[in-house]
Coordinates of C-alpha atoms and ligand atoms in Angstrom, one line a residue:
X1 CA -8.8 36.9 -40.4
X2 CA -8.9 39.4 -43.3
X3 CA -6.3 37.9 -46.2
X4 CA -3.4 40.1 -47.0
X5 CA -3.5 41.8 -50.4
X6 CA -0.8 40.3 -52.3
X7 CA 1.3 43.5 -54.5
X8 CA 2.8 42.7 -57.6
X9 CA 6.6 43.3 -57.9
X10 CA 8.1 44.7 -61.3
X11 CA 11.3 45.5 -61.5
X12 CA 12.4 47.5 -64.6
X13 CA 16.8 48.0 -63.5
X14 CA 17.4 46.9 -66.7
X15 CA 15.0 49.5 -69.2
X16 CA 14.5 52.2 -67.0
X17 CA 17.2 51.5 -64.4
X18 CA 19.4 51.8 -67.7
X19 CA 17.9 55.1 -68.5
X20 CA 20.0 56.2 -65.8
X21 CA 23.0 58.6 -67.7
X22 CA 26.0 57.1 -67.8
X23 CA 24.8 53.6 -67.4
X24 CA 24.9 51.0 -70.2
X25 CA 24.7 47.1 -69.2
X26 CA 26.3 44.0 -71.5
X27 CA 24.0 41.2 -72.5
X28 CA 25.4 39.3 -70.6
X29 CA 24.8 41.5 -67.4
X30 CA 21.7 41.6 -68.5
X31 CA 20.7 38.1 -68.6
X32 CA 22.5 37.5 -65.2
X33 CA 20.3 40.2 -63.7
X34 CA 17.2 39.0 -65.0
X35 CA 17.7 35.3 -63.8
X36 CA 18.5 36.6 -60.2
X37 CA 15.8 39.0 -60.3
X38 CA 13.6 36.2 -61.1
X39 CA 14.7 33.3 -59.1
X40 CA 16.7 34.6 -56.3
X41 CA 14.9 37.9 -55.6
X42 CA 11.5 36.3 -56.6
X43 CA 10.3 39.7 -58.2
X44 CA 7.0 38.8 -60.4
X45 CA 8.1 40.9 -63.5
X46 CA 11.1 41.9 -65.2
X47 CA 11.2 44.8 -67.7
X48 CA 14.1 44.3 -70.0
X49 CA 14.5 46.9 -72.7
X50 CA 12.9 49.2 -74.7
X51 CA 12.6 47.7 -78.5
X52 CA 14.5 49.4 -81.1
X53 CA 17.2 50.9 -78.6
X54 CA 20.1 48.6 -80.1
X55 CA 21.5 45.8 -82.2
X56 CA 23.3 44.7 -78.1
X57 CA 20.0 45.2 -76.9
X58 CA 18.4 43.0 -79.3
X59 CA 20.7 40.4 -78.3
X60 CA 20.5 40.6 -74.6
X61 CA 16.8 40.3 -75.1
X62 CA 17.7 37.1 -76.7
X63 CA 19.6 35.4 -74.8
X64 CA 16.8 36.2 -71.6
X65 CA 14.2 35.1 -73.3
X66 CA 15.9 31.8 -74.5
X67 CA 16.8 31.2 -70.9
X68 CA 13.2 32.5 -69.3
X69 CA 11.8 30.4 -72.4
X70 CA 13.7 27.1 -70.9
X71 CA 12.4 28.2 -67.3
X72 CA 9.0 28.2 -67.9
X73 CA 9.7 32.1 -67.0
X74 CA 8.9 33.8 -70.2
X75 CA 5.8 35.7 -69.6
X76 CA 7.1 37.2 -66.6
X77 CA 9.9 39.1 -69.1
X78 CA 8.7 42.5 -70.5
X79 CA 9.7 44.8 -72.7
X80 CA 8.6 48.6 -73.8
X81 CA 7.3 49.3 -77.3
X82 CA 5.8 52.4 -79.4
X83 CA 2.9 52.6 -80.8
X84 CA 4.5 52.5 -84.3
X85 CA 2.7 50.3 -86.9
X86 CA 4.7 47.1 -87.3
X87 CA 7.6 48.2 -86.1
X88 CA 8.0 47.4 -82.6
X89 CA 6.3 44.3 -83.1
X90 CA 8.7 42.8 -85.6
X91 CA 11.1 43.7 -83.1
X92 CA 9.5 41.6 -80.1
X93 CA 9.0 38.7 -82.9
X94 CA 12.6 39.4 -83.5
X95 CA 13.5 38.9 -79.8
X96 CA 11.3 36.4 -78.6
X97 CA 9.3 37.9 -76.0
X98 CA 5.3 37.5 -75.2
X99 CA 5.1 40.5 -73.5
X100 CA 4.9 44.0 -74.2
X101 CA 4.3 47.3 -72.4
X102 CA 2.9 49.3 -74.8
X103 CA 4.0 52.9 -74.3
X104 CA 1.0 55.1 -75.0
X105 CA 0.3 58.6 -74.1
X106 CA -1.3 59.2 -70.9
X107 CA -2.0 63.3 -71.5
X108 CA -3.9 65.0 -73.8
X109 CA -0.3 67.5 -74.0
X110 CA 1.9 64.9 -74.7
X111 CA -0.5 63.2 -77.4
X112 CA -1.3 66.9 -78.5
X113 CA 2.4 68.1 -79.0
X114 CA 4.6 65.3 -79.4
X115 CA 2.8 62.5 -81.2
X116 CA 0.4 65.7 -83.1
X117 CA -2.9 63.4 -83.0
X118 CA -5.8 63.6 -81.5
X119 CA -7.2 61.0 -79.1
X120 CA -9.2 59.3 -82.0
X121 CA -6.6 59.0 -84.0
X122 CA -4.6 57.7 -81.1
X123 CA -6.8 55.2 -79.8
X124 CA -7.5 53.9 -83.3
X125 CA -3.4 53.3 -83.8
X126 CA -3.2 52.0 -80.8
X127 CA -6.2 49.7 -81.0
X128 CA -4.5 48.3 -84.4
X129 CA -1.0 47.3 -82.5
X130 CA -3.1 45.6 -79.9
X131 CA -4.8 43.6 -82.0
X132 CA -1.6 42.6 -83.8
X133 CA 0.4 41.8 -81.0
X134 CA -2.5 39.5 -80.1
X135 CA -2.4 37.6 -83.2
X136 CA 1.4 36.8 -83.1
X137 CA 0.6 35.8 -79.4
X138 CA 2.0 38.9 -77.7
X139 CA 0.5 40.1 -74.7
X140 CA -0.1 43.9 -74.1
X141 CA 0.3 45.8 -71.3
X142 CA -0.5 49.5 -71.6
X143 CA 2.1 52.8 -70.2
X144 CA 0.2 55.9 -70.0
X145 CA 3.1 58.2 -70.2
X146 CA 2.8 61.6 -68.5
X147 CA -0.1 60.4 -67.0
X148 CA -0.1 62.0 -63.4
X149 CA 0.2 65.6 -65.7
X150 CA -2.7 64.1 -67.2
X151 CA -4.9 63.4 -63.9
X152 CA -4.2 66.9 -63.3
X153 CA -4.8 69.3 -66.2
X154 CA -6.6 66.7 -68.6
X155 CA -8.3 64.3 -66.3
X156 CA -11.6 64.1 -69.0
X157 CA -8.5 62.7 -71.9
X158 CA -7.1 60.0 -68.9
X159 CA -11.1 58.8 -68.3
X160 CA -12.0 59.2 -72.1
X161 CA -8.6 56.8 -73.1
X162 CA -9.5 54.3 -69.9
X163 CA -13.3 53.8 -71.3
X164 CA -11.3 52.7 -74.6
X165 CA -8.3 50.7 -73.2
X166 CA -10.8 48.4 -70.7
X167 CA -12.8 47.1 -73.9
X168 CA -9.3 45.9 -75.1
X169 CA -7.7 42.7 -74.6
X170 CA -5.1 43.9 -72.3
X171 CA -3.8 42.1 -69.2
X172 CA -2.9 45.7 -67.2
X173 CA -2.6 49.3 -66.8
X174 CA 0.4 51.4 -65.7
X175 CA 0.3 54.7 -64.1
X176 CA 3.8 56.1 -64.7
X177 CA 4.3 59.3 -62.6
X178 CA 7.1 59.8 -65.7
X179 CA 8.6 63.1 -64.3
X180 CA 8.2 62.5 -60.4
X181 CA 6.0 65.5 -59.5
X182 CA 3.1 63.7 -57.7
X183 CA 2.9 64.6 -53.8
X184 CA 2.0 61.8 -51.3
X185 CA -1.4 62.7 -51.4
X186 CA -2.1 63.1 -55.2
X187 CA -0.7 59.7 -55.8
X188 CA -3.7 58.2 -53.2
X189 CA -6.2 60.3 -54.5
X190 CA -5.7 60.1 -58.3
X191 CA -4.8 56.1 -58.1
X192 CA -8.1 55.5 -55.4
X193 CA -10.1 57.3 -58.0
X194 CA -9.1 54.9 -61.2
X195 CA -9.5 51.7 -59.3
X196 CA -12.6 53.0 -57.6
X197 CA -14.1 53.9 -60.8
X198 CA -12.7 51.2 -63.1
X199 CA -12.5 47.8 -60.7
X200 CA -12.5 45.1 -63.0
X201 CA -8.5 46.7 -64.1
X202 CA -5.6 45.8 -63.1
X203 CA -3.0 49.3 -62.4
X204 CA 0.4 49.2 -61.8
X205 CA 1.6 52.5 -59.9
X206 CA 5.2 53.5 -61.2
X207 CA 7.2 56.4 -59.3
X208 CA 10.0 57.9 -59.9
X209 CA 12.0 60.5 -57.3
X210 CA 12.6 63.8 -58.4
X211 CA 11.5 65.0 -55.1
X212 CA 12.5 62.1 -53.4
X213 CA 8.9 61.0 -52.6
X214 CA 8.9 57.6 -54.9
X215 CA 9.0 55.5 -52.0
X216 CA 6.0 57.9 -50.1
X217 CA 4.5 57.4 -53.6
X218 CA 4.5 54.1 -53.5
X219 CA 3.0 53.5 -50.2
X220 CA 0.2 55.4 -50.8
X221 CA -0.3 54.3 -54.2
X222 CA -0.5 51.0 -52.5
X223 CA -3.3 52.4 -50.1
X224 CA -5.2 53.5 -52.4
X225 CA -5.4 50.1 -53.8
X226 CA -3.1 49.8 -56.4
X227 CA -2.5 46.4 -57.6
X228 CA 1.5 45.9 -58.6
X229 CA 4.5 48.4 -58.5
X230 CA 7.4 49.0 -60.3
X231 CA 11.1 49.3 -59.3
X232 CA 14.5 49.6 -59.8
X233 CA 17.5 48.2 -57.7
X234 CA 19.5 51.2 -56.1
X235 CA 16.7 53.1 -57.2
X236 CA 18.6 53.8 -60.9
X237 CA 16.6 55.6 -63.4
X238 CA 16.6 58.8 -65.5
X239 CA 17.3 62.1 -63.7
X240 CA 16.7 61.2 -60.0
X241 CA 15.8 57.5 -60.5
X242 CA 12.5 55.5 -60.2
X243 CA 11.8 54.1 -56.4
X244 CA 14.1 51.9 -55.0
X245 CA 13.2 48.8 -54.4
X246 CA 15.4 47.8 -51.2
X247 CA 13.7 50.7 -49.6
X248 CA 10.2 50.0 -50.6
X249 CA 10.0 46.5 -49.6
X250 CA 11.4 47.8 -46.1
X251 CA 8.6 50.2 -45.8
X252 CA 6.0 47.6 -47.0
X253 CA 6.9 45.1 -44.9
X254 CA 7.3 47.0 -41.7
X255 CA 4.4 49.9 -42.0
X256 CA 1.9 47.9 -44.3
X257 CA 0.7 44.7 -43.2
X258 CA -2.1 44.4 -44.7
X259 CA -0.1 43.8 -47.8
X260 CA 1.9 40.5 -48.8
X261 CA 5.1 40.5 -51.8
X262 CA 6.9 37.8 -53.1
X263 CA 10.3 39.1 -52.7
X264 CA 13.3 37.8 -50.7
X265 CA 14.2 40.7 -48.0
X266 CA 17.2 38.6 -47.8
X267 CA 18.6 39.0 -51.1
X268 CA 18.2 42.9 -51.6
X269 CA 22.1 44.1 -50.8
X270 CA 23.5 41.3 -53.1
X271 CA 21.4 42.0 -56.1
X272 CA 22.2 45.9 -54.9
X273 CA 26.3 45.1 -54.7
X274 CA 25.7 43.4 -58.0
X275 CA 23.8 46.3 -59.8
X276 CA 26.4 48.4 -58.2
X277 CA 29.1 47.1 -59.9
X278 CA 27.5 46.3 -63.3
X279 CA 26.4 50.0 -63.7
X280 CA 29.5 51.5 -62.6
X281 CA 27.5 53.8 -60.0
X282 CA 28.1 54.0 -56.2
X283 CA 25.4 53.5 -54.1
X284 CA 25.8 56.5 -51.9
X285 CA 27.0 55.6 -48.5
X286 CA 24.0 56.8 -46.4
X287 CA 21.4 54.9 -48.8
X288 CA 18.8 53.1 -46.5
X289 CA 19.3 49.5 -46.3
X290 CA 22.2 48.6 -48.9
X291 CA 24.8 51.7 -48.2
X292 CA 27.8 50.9 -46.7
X293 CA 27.1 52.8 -43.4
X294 CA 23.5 52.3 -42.8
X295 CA 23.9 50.2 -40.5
X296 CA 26.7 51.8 -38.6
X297 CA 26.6 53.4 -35.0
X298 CA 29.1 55.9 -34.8
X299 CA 27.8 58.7 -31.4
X300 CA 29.4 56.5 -28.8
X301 CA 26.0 57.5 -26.7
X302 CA 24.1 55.2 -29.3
X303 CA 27.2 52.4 -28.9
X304 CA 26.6 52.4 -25.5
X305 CA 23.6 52.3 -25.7
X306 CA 23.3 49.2 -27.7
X307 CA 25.2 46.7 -25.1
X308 CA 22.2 48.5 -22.1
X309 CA 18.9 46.5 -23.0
X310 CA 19.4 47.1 -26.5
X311 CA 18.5 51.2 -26.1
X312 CA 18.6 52.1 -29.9
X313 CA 16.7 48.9 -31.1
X314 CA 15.0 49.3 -34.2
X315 CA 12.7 46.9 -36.7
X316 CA 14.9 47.8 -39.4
X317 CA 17.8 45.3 -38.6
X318 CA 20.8 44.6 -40.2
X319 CA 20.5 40.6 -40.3
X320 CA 17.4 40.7 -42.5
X321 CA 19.3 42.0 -45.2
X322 CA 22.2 39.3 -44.5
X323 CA 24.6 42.7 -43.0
X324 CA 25.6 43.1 -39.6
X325 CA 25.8 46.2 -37.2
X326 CA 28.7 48.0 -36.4
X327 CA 30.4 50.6 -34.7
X328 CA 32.3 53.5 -36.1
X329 CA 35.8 54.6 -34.9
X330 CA 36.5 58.3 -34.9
X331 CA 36.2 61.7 -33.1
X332 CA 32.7 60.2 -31.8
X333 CA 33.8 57.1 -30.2
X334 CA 33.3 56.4 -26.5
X335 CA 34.8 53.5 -24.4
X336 CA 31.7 51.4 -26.4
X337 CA 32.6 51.8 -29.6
X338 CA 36.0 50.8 -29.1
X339 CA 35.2 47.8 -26.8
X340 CA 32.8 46.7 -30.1
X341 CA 35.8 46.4 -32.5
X342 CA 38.5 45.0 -30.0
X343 CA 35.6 42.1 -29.4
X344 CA 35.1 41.4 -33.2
X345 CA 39.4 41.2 -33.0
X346 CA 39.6 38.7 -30.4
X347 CA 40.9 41.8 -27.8
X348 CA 41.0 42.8 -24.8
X349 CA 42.3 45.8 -23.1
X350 CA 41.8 46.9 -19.0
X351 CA 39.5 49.7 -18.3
X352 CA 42.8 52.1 -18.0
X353 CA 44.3 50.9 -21.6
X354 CA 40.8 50.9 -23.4
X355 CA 41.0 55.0 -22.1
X356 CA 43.9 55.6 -23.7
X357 CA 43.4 54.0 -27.0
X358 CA 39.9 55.5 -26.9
X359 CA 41.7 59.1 -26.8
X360 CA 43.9 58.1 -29.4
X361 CA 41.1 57.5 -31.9
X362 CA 39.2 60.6 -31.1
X363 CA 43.1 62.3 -31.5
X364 CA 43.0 60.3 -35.4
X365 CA 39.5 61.5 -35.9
X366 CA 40.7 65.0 -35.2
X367 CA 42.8 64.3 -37.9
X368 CA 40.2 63.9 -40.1
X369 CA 41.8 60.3 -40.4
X370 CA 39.8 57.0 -40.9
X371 CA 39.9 54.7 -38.3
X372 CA 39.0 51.1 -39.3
X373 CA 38.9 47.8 -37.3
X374 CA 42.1 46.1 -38.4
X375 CA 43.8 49.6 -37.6
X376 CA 43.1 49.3 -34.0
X377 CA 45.9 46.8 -33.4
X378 CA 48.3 49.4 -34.7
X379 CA 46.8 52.0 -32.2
X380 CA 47.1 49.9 -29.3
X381 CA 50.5 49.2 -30.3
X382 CA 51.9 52.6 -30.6
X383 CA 49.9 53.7 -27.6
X384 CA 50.6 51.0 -25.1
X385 CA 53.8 49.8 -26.6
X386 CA 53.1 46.5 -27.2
X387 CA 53.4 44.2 -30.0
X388 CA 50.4 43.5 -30.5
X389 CA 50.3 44.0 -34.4
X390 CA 50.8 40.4 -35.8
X391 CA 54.3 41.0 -38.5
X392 CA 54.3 37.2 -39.3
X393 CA 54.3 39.3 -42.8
X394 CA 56.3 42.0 -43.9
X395 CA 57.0 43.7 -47.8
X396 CA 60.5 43.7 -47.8
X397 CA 61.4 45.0 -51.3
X398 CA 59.3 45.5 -54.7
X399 CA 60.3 47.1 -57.7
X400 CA 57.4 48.6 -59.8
X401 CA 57.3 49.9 -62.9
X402 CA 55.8 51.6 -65.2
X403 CA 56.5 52.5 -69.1
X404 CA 54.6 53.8 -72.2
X405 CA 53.2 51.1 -74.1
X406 CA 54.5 48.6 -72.0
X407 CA 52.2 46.6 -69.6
X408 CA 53.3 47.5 -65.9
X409 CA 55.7 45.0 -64.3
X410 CA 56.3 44.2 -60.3
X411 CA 59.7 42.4 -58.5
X412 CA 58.5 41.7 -55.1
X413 CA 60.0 40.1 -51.8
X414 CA 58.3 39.4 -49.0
X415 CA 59.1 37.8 -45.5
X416 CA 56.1 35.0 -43.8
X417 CA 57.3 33.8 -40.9
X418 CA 60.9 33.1 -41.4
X419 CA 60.9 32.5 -45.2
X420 CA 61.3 35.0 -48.0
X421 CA 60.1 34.6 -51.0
X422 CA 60.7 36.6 -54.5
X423 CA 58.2 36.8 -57.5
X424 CA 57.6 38.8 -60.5
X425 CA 54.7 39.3 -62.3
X426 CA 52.8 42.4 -64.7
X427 CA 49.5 43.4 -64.3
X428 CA 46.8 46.1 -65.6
X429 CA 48.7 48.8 -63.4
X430 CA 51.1 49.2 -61.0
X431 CA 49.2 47.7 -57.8
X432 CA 47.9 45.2 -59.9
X433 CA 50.9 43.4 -61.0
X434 CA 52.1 44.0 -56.8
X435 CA 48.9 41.7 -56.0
X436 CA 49.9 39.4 -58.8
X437 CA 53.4 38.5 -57.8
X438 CA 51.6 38.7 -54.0
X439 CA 49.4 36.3 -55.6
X440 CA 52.1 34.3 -56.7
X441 CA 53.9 33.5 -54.1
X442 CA 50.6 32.6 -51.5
X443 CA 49.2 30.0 -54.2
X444 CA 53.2 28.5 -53.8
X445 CA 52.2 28.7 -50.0
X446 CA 48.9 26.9 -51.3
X447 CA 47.5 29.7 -49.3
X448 CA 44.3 32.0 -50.9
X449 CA 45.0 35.5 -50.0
X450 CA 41.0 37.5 -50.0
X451 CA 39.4 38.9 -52.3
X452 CA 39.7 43.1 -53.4
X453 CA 35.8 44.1 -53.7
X454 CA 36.4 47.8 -53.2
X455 CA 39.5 50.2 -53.7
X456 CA 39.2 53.8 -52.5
X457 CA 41.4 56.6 -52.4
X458 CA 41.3 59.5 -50.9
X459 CA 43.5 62.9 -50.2
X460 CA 42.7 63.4 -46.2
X461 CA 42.2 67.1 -45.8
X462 CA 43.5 69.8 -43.4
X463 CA 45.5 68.8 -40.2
X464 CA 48.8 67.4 -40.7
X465 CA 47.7 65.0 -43.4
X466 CA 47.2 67.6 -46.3
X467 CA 50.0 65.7 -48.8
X468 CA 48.9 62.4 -47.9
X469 CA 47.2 59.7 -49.9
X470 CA 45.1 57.6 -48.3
X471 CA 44.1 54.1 -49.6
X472 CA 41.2 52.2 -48.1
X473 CA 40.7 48.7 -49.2
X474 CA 37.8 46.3 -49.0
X475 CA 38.4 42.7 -48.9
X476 CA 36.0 39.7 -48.9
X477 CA 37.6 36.0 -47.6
X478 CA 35.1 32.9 -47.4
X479 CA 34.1 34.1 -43.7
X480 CA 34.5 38.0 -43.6
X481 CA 34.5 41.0 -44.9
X482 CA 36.8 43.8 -43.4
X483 CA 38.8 46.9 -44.3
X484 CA 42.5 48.5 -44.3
X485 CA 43.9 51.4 -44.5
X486 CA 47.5 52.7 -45.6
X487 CA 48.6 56.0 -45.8
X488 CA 51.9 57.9 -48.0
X489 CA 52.4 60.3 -49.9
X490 CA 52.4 57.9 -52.9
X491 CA 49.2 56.7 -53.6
X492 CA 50.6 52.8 -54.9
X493 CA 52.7 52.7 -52.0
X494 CA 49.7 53.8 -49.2
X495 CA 47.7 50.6 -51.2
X496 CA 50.6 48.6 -50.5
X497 CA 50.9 49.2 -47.0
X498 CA 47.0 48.6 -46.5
X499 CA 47.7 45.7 -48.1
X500 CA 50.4 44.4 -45.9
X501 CA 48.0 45.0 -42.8
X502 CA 45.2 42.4 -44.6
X503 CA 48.6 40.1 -44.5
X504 CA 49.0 40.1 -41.3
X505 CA 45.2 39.7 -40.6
X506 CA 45.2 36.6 -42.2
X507 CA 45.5 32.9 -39.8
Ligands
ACO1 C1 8.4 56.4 -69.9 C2 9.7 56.3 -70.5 O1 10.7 56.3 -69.9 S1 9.7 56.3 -72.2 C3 11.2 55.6 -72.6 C4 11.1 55.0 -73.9 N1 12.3 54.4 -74.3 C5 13.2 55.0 -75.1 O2 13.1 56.1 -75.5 C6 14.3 54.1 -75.4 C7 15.5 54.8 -76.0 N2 15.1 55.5 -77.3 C8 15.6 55.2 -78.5 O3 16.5 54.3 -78.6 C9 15.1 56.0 -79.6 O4 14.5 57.2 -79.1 C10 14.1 55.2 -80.5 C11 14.8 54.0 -81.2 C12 12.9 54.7 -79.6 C13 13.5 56.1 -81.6 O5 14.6 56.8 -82.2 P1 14.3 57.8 -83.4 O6 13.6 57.2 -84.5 O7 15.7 58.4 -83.7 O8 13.4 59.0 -82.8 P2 13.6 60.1 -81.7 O9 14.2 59.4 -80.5 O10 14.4 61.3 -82.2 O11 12.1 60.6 -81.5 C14 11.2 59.8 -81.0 C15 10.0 59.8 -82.0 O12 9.1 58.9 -81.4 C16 7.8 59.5 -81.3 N3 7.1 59.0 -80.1 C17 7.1 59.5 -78.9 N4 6.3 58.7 -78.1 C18 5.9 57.7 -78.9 C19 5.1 56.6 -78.6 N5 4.5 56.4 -77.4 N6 4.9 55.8 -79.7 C20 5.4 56.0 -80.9 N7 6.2 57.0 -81.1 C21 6.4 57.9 -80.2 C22 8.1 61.0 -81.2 O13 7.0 61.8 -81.5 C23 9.3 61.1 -82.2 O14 8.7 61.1 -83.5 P3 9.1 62.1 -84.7 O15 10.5 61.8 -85.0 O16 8.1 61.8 -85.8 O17 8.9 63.5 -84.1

């Protein structure tokens, strides 16, 4: 049996993820990233920072090496440096790190009009860094920036720098496409003809997505024999981003088996939600494997679908990413989709009641309203009549308020079962001192109330929703992860009514 080409992994969220505008990550973020990268994601590489960005950055650099040092992890920790004399280097002595990635120019237009030398004079410069970095024990890899403009208008300066860079003590090559303008079949042909011609390297292939081809790129970088790759979680990176990494390891492992990777499929959307939140940016909903509704039927054709023989089966499934499928509820929902949600709530309706709450969403979704899970029992209530919307809780009164210079206060009295209970409390804003007196008086309960992981508002448009605010909150217990919805005309009070419908989800 032929033996499956292993693919090197780098990831580089944290210097060219972080060239992303906008996006700026703490030392400490950084050194949490790195150590999951390395241990839970089991990525190969990590590319940290860029040397001379920052006094932080210098830090953060620090404190991973320190704890990559301890690990027995530190030459899998990277960082970018400039071919600038000493200075980078003192820098990496500076930081600890043993490995560099040597950013050198990789076309004879930018070496001709942004460093003004001539490939001579660059080689000989960057010959000199090399051969310090070896003597203080640093390892050099080499960037070719710009170098897919220079395959293409000054492919004798790419050959001409390669005949120099292999009689170097170098450990690899890598073959940034730095303004994502390679096609598919550019990136086999011009990566097949370097490894062809120069076998005893090692090239890294590194995309980024200005058209989005980086993870077409990739692949056929890959095909063409290309020996490691680089990535960024979410797929972050300057103007469209570099190729993301979730996405690529999906493609690898489903359409290339003849290639092998060390990374855990597994823990792709946590490090993803992680990044997410440490840069601040939302990973688009639609965003193959980690956003929020990739993995979300909403035709009720495709719900029904699902229960007969598993119709709209695919390789690409939820569980391997630790997610779960499920089913929409709007103006698209059939009898299926419905039936989905009622069985994940422990309902069940007869065929006649399932019809009319089934009209009722698609009525909501005329709206333009969201319908989510814990809403149906408020459907089913108002349409059949029933009570069958749990009010073991219920917000009797609160008192909010809010004052210049003072922090944000909250009275609050709530009904469970048949207590009440009063609490005060202050918080960073309005809602926030609500869930802190909430807070309050559950812990008296010795009760845990779940956690907020996301907080969205929105002003529903058109239909008879046009002044109404509508709060949709995430919330995470030790065994779920579910939404709710509240909707007013004042945007603290639709939060709070979402959050009395969590309440009353709770056991
Ligand atoms: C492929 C990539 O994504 S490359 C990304 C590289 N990383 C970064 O740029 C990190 C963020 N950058 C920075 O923090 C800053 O630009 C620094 C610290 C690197 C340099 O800052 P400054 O000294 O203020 O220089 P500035 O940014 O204005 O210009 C860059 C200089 O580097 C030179 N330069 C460009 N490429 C290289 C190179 N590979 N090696 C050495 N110098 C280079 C430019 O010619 C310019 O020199 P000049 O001032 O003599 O014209």
């Amino acid at each position: 049996m032929k033996t499956r080409r292993y693919i090197e992994m780098m990831d580089t969220t944290l210097r060219d993820g972080e060239q992303t505008s906008g996006v700026s990550f703490s030392a400490s973020e950084k050194l949490a990233l790195a150590q999951l990268l390395l241990t839970e994601v089991k990525v190969d590489r990590v590319e940290v920072a860029s040397a001379r960005v920052s006094a932080g950055e210098l830090d953060a650099v620090k404190q991973i090496t320190r704890w990559a040092a301890n690990a027995g992890l530190l030459d899998k920790v990277e960082v970018l440096t400039f071919v600038d004399g000493q200075a980078s280097l003192d820098w990496m002595k500076a930081s600890g790190a043993k490995v560099m990635n040597l950013l050198t120019k990789g076309s004879l237009n930018h070496l001709t009009h942004q460093l003004k030398k001539t490939p001579d004079c660059h080689f000989a410069d960057i010959q000199q860094v090399i051969a310090n970095a070896h003597q203080l024990g640093i390892q050099t890899n080499v960037y070719l920036e710009d170098w897919s403009n220079g395959m293409r208008n000054s492919p004798e300066y790419v050959l001409q720098y390669l005949d120099f860079i292999r009689t170097q003590p170098i450990r690899r090559v890598l073959l940034p496409d730095t303004l994502g303008v390679l096609t598919p079949a550019e990136s086999y042909t011009f990566v097949h003809q370097l490894v062809t011609r120069y076998p005893a390297l090692h090239f890294d292939f590194h995309a980024h997505n200005d058209y989005d081809l980086g993870v077409a790129n990739v692949m056929e970088a890959i095909r063409a024999g290309a020996h490691g790759i680089h990535l960024t979680v979410n797929g972050l990176g300057e103007r469209a981003g570099n190729a993301p990494m979730a996405s690529v390891i999906a493609v690898l492992r489903d359409f290339m088996p003849e290639v092998r990777m060390g990374v855990v499929e597994k823990s792709l959307y946590q490090v993803s939600k992680i990044v997410e939140t440490f840069s601040g940016l939302r990973i688009p909903d639609n965003k193959p494997v980690v956003g929020d509704n990739v993995f979300t039927q909403t035709a009720g054709i495709h719900a029904d679908g699902d229960k007969k023989n598993n119709l709209y089966f695919n390789a690409l499934l939820p569980e391997r990413f630790g997610r779960k499928r499920s089913y929409a509820l709007g103006k698209m929902s059939g009898k299926a989709n419905i039936e989905n949600n009622l069985r994940e709530l422990g309902i069940q309706l007869s065929e006649d009641d399932l019809k009319k709450v089934t009209q009722r969403v698609i009525e909501l979704g005329d709206l333009k309203e969201v319908v989510t899970r814990e809403d149906l029992p408020y459907v089913i209530s108002d349409v059949l009549h029933t009570s069958s919307v749990s009010s073991r809780v219920e917000v009797l009164n609160y008192v909010l308020t809010h004052s210049k210079d003072l922090k944000p206060s909250a009275t609050l009295r709530v009904r469970i079962d048949e207590e009440q209970f009063e609490e005060n409390a202050q918080g960073d804003g309005q809602y926030d001192a609500f869930m802190n007196a909430l807070k309050s008086i559950y812990s008296r309960k010795k009760m845990v109330l779940p956690m907020l992981t996301d907080y969205a508002v929105r002003i529903p448009t058109g239909g008879r929703t046009d002044a109404l605010c509508e709060t949709i909150i995430t919330w995470k217990s030790t065994t779920n992860e579910f939404k709710t919805r509240g909707l007013d005309s004042d945007q603290t009070v639709s939060a709070i009514k979402a959050t009395q419908k969590m309440l009353n989800t709770l056991d």
